[in-house]
XYZ file of N, CA and C in Angstrom:
474
model
N 130.734 100.998 29.871
C 130.054 99.893 30.493
C 130.475 99.750 31.956
N 131.813 99.879 32.224
C 132.300 99.805 33.594
C 131.695 100.913 34.434
N 131.519 102.080 33.824
C 130.966 103.215 34.549
C 129.520 102.935 34.967
N 128.736 102.338 34.062
C 127.346 102.021 34.383
C 127.284 100.978 35.492
N 128.138 99.963 35.437
C 128.174 98.925 36.453
C 128.590 99.507 37.799
N 129.586 100.372 37.791
C 130.036 101.034 39.013
C 128.912 101.909 39.587
N 128.247 102.657 38.738
C 127.130 103.514 39.149
C 126.013 102.659 39.744
N 125.686 101.540 39.093
C 124.636 100.650 39.565
C 124.999 100.061 40.932
N 126.254 99.654 41.117
C 126.705 99.091 42.389
C 126.596 100.118 43.510
N 126.981 101.366 43.224
C 126.881 102.422 44.242
C 125.418 102.705 44.575
N 124.573 102.720 43.567
C 123.147 102.962 43.770
C 122.539 101.838 44.612
N 122.885 100.604 44.298
C 122.396 99.460 45.057
C 122.880 99.531 46.507
N 124.145 99.865 46.718
C 124.695 99.998 48.063
C 123.943 101.070 48.848
N 123.726 102.228 48.233
C 123.012 103.321 48.898
C 121.585 102.900 49.237
N 120.943 102.203 48.333
C 119.576 101.748 48.568
C 119.516 100.823 49.781
N 120.431 99.869 49.850
C 120.455 98.917 50.958
C 120.737 99.623 52.278
N 121.708 100.516 52.293
C 122.092 101.207 53.520
C 120.975 102.110 54.025
N 120.369 102.867 53.139
C 119.393 103.861 53.570
C 117.966 103.336 53.649
N 117.719 102.147 53.138
C 116.359 101.624 53.210
C 116.127 100.805 54.467
N 117.164 100.473 55.191
C 117.007 99.711 56.422
C 116.417 100.613 57.494
N 115.487 100.066 58.245
C 114.891 100.845 59.322
C 114.680 99.935 60.515
N 114.519 100.555 61.643
C 114.228 99.787 62.839
C 112.789 100.043 63.223
N 112.202 99.068 63.852
C 110.817 99.189 64.261
C 110.683 98.602 65.648
N 110.002 99.318 66.505
C 109.770 98.818 67.846
C 108.695 97.741 67.780
N 108.924 96.635 68.440
C 107.935 95.568 68.454
C 107.343 95.403 69.850
N 107.333 96.458 70.610
C 106.771 96.406 71.951
C 107.872 96.339 72.986
N 107.483 96.171 74.232
C 108.477 96.155 75.298
C 109.357 94.921 75.200
N 110.603 95.114 75.526
C 111.521 93.980 75.548
C 111.118 93.066 76.696
N 111.129 91.798 76.423
C 110.790 90.847 77.468
C 112.025 90.670 78.344
N 111.835 90.941 79.626
C 112.952 90.819 80.549
C 113.243 89.345 80.790
N 114.412 89.056 81.276
C 114.722 87.663 81.594
C 113.678 87.114 82.560
N 113.526 85.815 82.541
C 112.524 85.199 83.390
C 112.745 85.571 84.848
N 111.637 85.855 85.505
C 111.643 86.196 86.918
C 111.309 84.922 87.687
N 111.867 84.785 88.862
C 111.629 83.592 89.669
C 110.169 83.524 90.108
N 109.614 82.325 90.068
C 108.220 82.123 90.463
C 108.055 82.172 91.976
N 106.903 82.685 92.397
C 106.499 82.650 93.798
C 105.704 81.350 93.979
N 106.421 80.237 94.048
C 105.823 78.904 93.998
C 104.808 78.686 95.114
N 105.098 79.150 96.313
C 104.159 78.960 97.424
C 102.834 79.651 97.134
N 102.886 80.843 96.558
C 101.662 81.581 96.218
C 100.917 80.847 95.102
N 101.655 80.332 94.127
C 101.028 79.569 93.038
C 100.275 78.363 93.591
N 100.942 77.599 94.445
C 100.329 76.392 95.004
C 99.116 76.740 95.861
N 99.229 77.827 96.621
C 98.109 78.239 97.459
C 96.912 78.636 96.602
N 97.149 79.416 95.551
C 96.047 79.852 94.692
C 95.397 78.662 93.991
N 96.193 77.735 93.502
C 95.641 76.539 92.873
C 94.770 75.772 93.865
N 95.239 75.646 95.099
C 94.463 74.966 96.134
C 93.170 75.685 96.461
N 93.219 77.010 96.556
C 92.018 77.795 96.863
C 90.987 77.644 95.751
N 91.432 77.741 94.502
C 90.505 77.608 93.369
C 89.892 76.207 93.356
N 90.707 75.182 93.551
C 90.168 73.818 93.561
C 89.226 73.590 94.733
N 89.552 74.103 95.914
C 88.654 73.977 97.068
C 87.319 74.655 96.780
N 87.363 75.818 96.158
C 86.132 76.534 95.803
C 85.300 75.703 94.828
N 85.936 75.164 93.812
C 85.224 74.355 92.816
C 84.579 73.132 93.478
N 85.322 72.460 94.333
C 84.800 71.267 95.010
C 83.619 71.630 95.901
N 83.694 72.795 96.570
C 82.591 73.220 97.444
C 81.297 73.447 96.666
N 81.420 73.691 95.367
C 80.246 73.898 94.513
C 79.827 72.617 93.787
N 80.556 71.530 94.033
C 80.237 70.264 93.382
C 80.896 70.071 92.032
N 81.848 70.928 91.691
C 82.574 70.797 90.422
C 83.825 69.949 90.637
N 84.392 69.485 89.522
C 85.642 68.727 89.603
C 86.797 69.645 89.992
N 87.815 69.055 90.624
C 89.034 69.833 90.825
C 89.819 69.798 89.519
N 90.714 70.744 89.359
C 91.467 70.895 88.118
C 92.840 70.256 88.253
N 93.234 69.514 87.231
C 94.564 68.919 87.200
C 95.577 69.965 86.754
N 96.763 69.909 87.335
C 97.846 70.805 86.946
C 98.345 70.426 85.557
N 98.600 71.432 84.721
C 99.132 71.214 83.375
C 100.486 71.897 83.236
N 101.517 71.100 82.985
C 102.849 71.679 82.785
C 102.912 72.481 81.486
N 102.117 72.099 80.495
C 102.075 72.855 79.236
C 101.493 74.243 79.494
N 100.352 74.296 80.163
C 99.739 75.593 80.475
C 100.657 76.425 81.368
N 101.408 75.761 82.246
C 102.322 76.469 83.147
C 103.401 77.215 82.366
N 103.921 76.594 81.327
C 104.929 77.264 80.493
C 104.352 78.531 79.867
N 103.137 78.434 79.350
C 102.509 79.595 78.717
C 102.135 80.658 79.751
N 101.684 80.230 80.917
C 101.352 81.183 81.980
C 102.603 81.936 82.422
N 103.717 81.228 82.554
C 104.974 81.874 82.940
C 105.412 82.910 81.918
N 105.339 82.560 80.651
C 105.733 83.509 79.603
C 104.854 84.752 79.643
N 103.549 84.546 79.861
C 102.659 85.704 79.883
C 102.897 86.565 81.125
N 103.168 85.942 82.252
C 103.467 86.711 83.464
C 104.736 87.533 83.268
N 105.761 86.944 82.673
C 106.988 87.694 82.362
C 106.676 88.878 81.444
N 105.833 88.649 80.456
C 105.444 89.704 79.508
C 104.735 90.850 80.238
N 103.798 90.510 81.129
C 103.076 91.561 81.864
C 104.028 92.352 82.754
N 104.954 91.671 83.404
C 105.932 92.365 84.248
C 106.764 93.313 83.400
N 107.194 92.864 82.233
C 107.989 93.723 81.340
C 107.193 94.946 80.900
N 105.899 94.771 80.676
C 105.034 95.885 80.268
C 104.627 96.759 81.451
N 104.609 96.179 82.637
C 104.205 96.926 83.823
C 102.702 97.023 84.001
N 101.957 96.173 83.303
C 100.496 96.195 83.429
C 99.925 94.818 83.120
N 98.734 94.570 83.665
C 98.084 93.307 83.342
C 97.373 93.451 82.006
N 97.268 92.339 81.305
C 96.631 92.362 79.992
C 96.381 90.936 79.533
N 95.634 90.842 78.455
C 95.397 89.559 77.795
C 96.010 89.593 76.398
N 97.066 90.392 76.216
C 97.730 90.498 74.915
C 98.107 89.107 74.405
N 97.904 88.896 73.122
C 98.290 87.650 72.451
C 97.574 86.413 72.990
N 96.406 86.617 73.615
C 95.689 85.468 74.170
C 95.295 84.465 73.090
N 94.838 84.945 71.951
C 94.413 84.024 70.884
C 95.547 83.091 70.473
N 96.739 83.636 70.328
C 97.891 82.806 69.957
C 98.230 81.826 71.078
N 98.175 82.301 72.328
C 98.471 81.451 73.485
C 97.458 80.299 73.553
N 96.186 80.634 73.394
C 95.131 79.618 73.447
C 95.285 78.610 72.312
N 95.606 79.095 71.138
C 95.799 78.208 69.987
C 96.972 77.260 70.213
N 98.069 77.791 70.739
C 99.247 76.960 71.007
C 98.948 75.890 72.059
N 98.227 76.266 73.098
C 97.856 75.295 74.134
C 96.930 74.242 73.538
N 95.942 74.685 72.769
C 94.998 73.754 72.145
C 95.709 72.729 71.280
N 96.673 73.193 70.506
C 97.424 72.276 69.647
C 98.284 71.320 70.464
N 98.875 71.811 71.526
C 99.790 70.987 72.322
C 99.070 69.890 73.107
N 97.859 70.184 73.591
C 97.165 69.224 74.465
C 95.798 68.811 73.932
N 95.487 69.228 72.713
C 94.201 68.914 72.095
C 93.029 69.471 72.914
N 93.185 70.680 73.420
C 92.131 71.330 74.206
C 91.062 71.896 73.279
N 89.822 71.867 73.751
C 88.726 72.425 72.955
C 88.381 73.849 73.371
N 88.815 74.259 74.557
C 88.515 75.612 75.031
C 89.577 76.027 76.039
N 90.033 77.275 75.930
C 91.067 77.816 76.820
C 90.594 79.168 77.328
N 90.865 79.452 78.595
C 90.521 80.751 79.177
C 91.623 81.144 80.155
N 91.621 82.418 80.571
C 92.645 82.853 81.528
C 92.119 83.970 82.416
N 92.672 84.024 83.605
C 92.494 85.137 84.534
C 93.870 85.724 84.804
N 93.942 87.045 84.894
C 95.194 87.722 85.239
C 94.922 88.738 86.343
N 95.968 89.059 87.087
C 95.847 90.052 88.160
C 97.237 90.568 88.500
N 97.268 91.672 89.241
C 98.542 92.178 89.768
C 98.280 93.015 91.006
N 99.326 93.202 91.764
C 99.342 94.073 92.942
C 98.571 93.540 94.146
N 98.070 92.323 94.094
C 97.456 91.748 95.288
C 98.564 91.132 96.128
N 98.411 91.199 97.442
C 99.475 90.758 98.341
C 99.501 89.261 98.605
N 98.439 88.556 98.212
C 98.377 87.130 98.524
C 97.504 86.400 97.512
N 97.611 85.080 97.548
C 96.752 84.245 96.707
C 95.295 84.449 97.099
N 95.036 84.535 98.389
C 93.667 84.707 98.879
C 93.058 86.014 98.363
N 93.827 87.091 98.391
C 93.311 88.376 97.917
C 93.018 88.331 96.414
N 93.903 87.739 95.630
C 93.659 87.617 94.184
C 92.400 86.786 93.938
N 92.268 85.678 94.658
C 91.083 84.828 94.516
C 89.809 85.603 94.856
N 89.821 86.345 95.958
C 88.632 87.105 96.364
C 88.240 88.141 95.309
N 89.216 88.795 94.715
C 88.930 89.795 93.671
C 88.365 89.116 92.426
N 88.935 87.968 92.051
C 88.397 87.228 90.908
C 86.979 86.748 91.205
N 86.746 86.299 92.423
C 85.426 85.811 92.815
C 84.380 86.924 92.746
N 84.779 88.150 93.054
C 83.868 89.301 93.036
C 83.563 89.791 91.620
N 84.313 89.332 90.643
C 84.118 89.720 89.243
C 83.368 88.600 88.523
N 82.235 88.920 87.912
C 81.425 87.872 87.279
C 82.188 87.120 86.188
N 82.978 87.822 85.396
C 83.728 87.158 84.321
C 84.833 86.256 84.873
N 85.564 86.748 85.862
C 86.630 85.932 86.449
C 86.041 84.726 87.190
N 84.941 84.968 87.883
C 84.272 83.882 88.604
C 83.797 82.804 87.629
N 83.205 83.260 86.521
C 82.724 82.331 85.492
C 83.872 81.454 84.990
N 85.037 82.047 84.827
C 86.202 81.278 84.382
C 86.612 80.265 85.445
N 86.724 80.691 86.686
C 87.147 79.775 87.756
C 86.165 78.626 87.948
N 84.880 78.893 87.702
C 83.846 77.888 87.920
C 83.444 77.180 86.628
N 84.166 77.428 85.554
C 83.824 76.869 84.248
C 84.090 75.380 84.126
N 83.620 74.835 83.020
C 83.772 73.404 82.738
C 85.171 73.117 82.190
N 86.143 73.193 83.070
C 87.529 72.957 82.687
C 88.050 71.700 83.373
N 89.126 71.161 82.834
C 89.738 69.960 83.409
C 91.160 70.208 83.906
N 91.826 71.232 83.345
C 93.236 71.489 83.656
C 93.476 72.977 83.899
N 94.531 73.243 84.644
C 94.895 74.626 84.935
C 96.386 74.719 85.247
N 96.863 75.933 85.271
C 98.214 76.244 85.752
C 98.205 77.688 86.214
N 98.929 77.948 87.280
C 99.012 79.290 87.847
C 100.470 79.722 87.868
N 100.734 80.902 87.328
C 102.067 81.504 87.403
C 101.954 82.774 88.233
N 102.775 82.872 89.261
C 102.820 84.080 90.093
C 104.284 84.475 90.233
N 104.571 85.730 89.918
C 105.941 86.242 89.999
C 105.921 87.661 90.554
N 107.042 88.050 91.157
C 107.191 89.411 91.680
C 108.007 90.243 90.706
N 107.576 91.494 90.515
C 108.401 92.409 89.721
C 109.526 92.942 90.609
N 110.328 93.841 90.092
C 111.474 94.351 90.856
C 111.050 95.146 92.083
N 109.807 95.629 92.105
C 109.288 96.347 93.273
C 108.621 95.411 94.278
N 108.629 94.122 93.993
C 108.029 93.152 94.900
C 106.539 92.946 94.710
N 105.950 93.565 93.689
C 104.515 93.416 93.423
C 104.263 92.100 92.698
N 103.215 91.391 93.110
C 102.878 90.110 92.504
C 102.068 90.282 91.224
N 102.390 89.471 90.227
C 101.634 89.369 88.973
C 101.145 87.925 88.865
N 99.895 87.746 88.447
C 99.259 86.438 88.398
C 98.737 86.139 86.991
N 98.948 84.928 86.520
C 98.287 84.421 85.312
C 97.808 83.016 85.628
N 96.505 82.778 85.479
C 95.978 81.422 85.618
C 95.293 81.050 84.312
N 95.764 79.968 83.706
C 95.181 79.437 82.474
C 94.333 78.218 82.798
N 93.230 78.079 82.077
C 92.298 76.966 82.242
C 92.043 76.359 80.863
N 91.860 75.048 80.806
C 91.427 74.452 79.534
C 90.683 73.150 79.776
N 89.981 72.751 78.712
C 89.321 71.436 78.705
C 89.555 70.793 77.358
């Protein structure tokens, strides 16, 4: 009986040791990068000025959306590319936090200024549609990667 118990314990130990595996879950998120606050404020102002020039409301700043925009900008920098990865989860979290009925986002990278990012978004029908959409709140996150390249995330909601 002791032999069977000893055998079972060794078998269980071997199973636990050899069945463990590691799995990559994507790029590691680097520590938060400092925001380019002046660029963020400039881009928010440019977008609001554009909206007002068309007769639309200006957008109120959202600290909730800003947190999510910052996390996504950090994620894009860690990946080294722009993307809308995990947008559904981000939109759902924002919706729950502020009772939003619709969430959208624009992203960009490698533009040297807020004005250049805005002009590129304006030239794109989808990005333009987002900037000119029926939204009430926004937040802009702009950060530089280690090479000094700017990454942009602007979230919108109503």
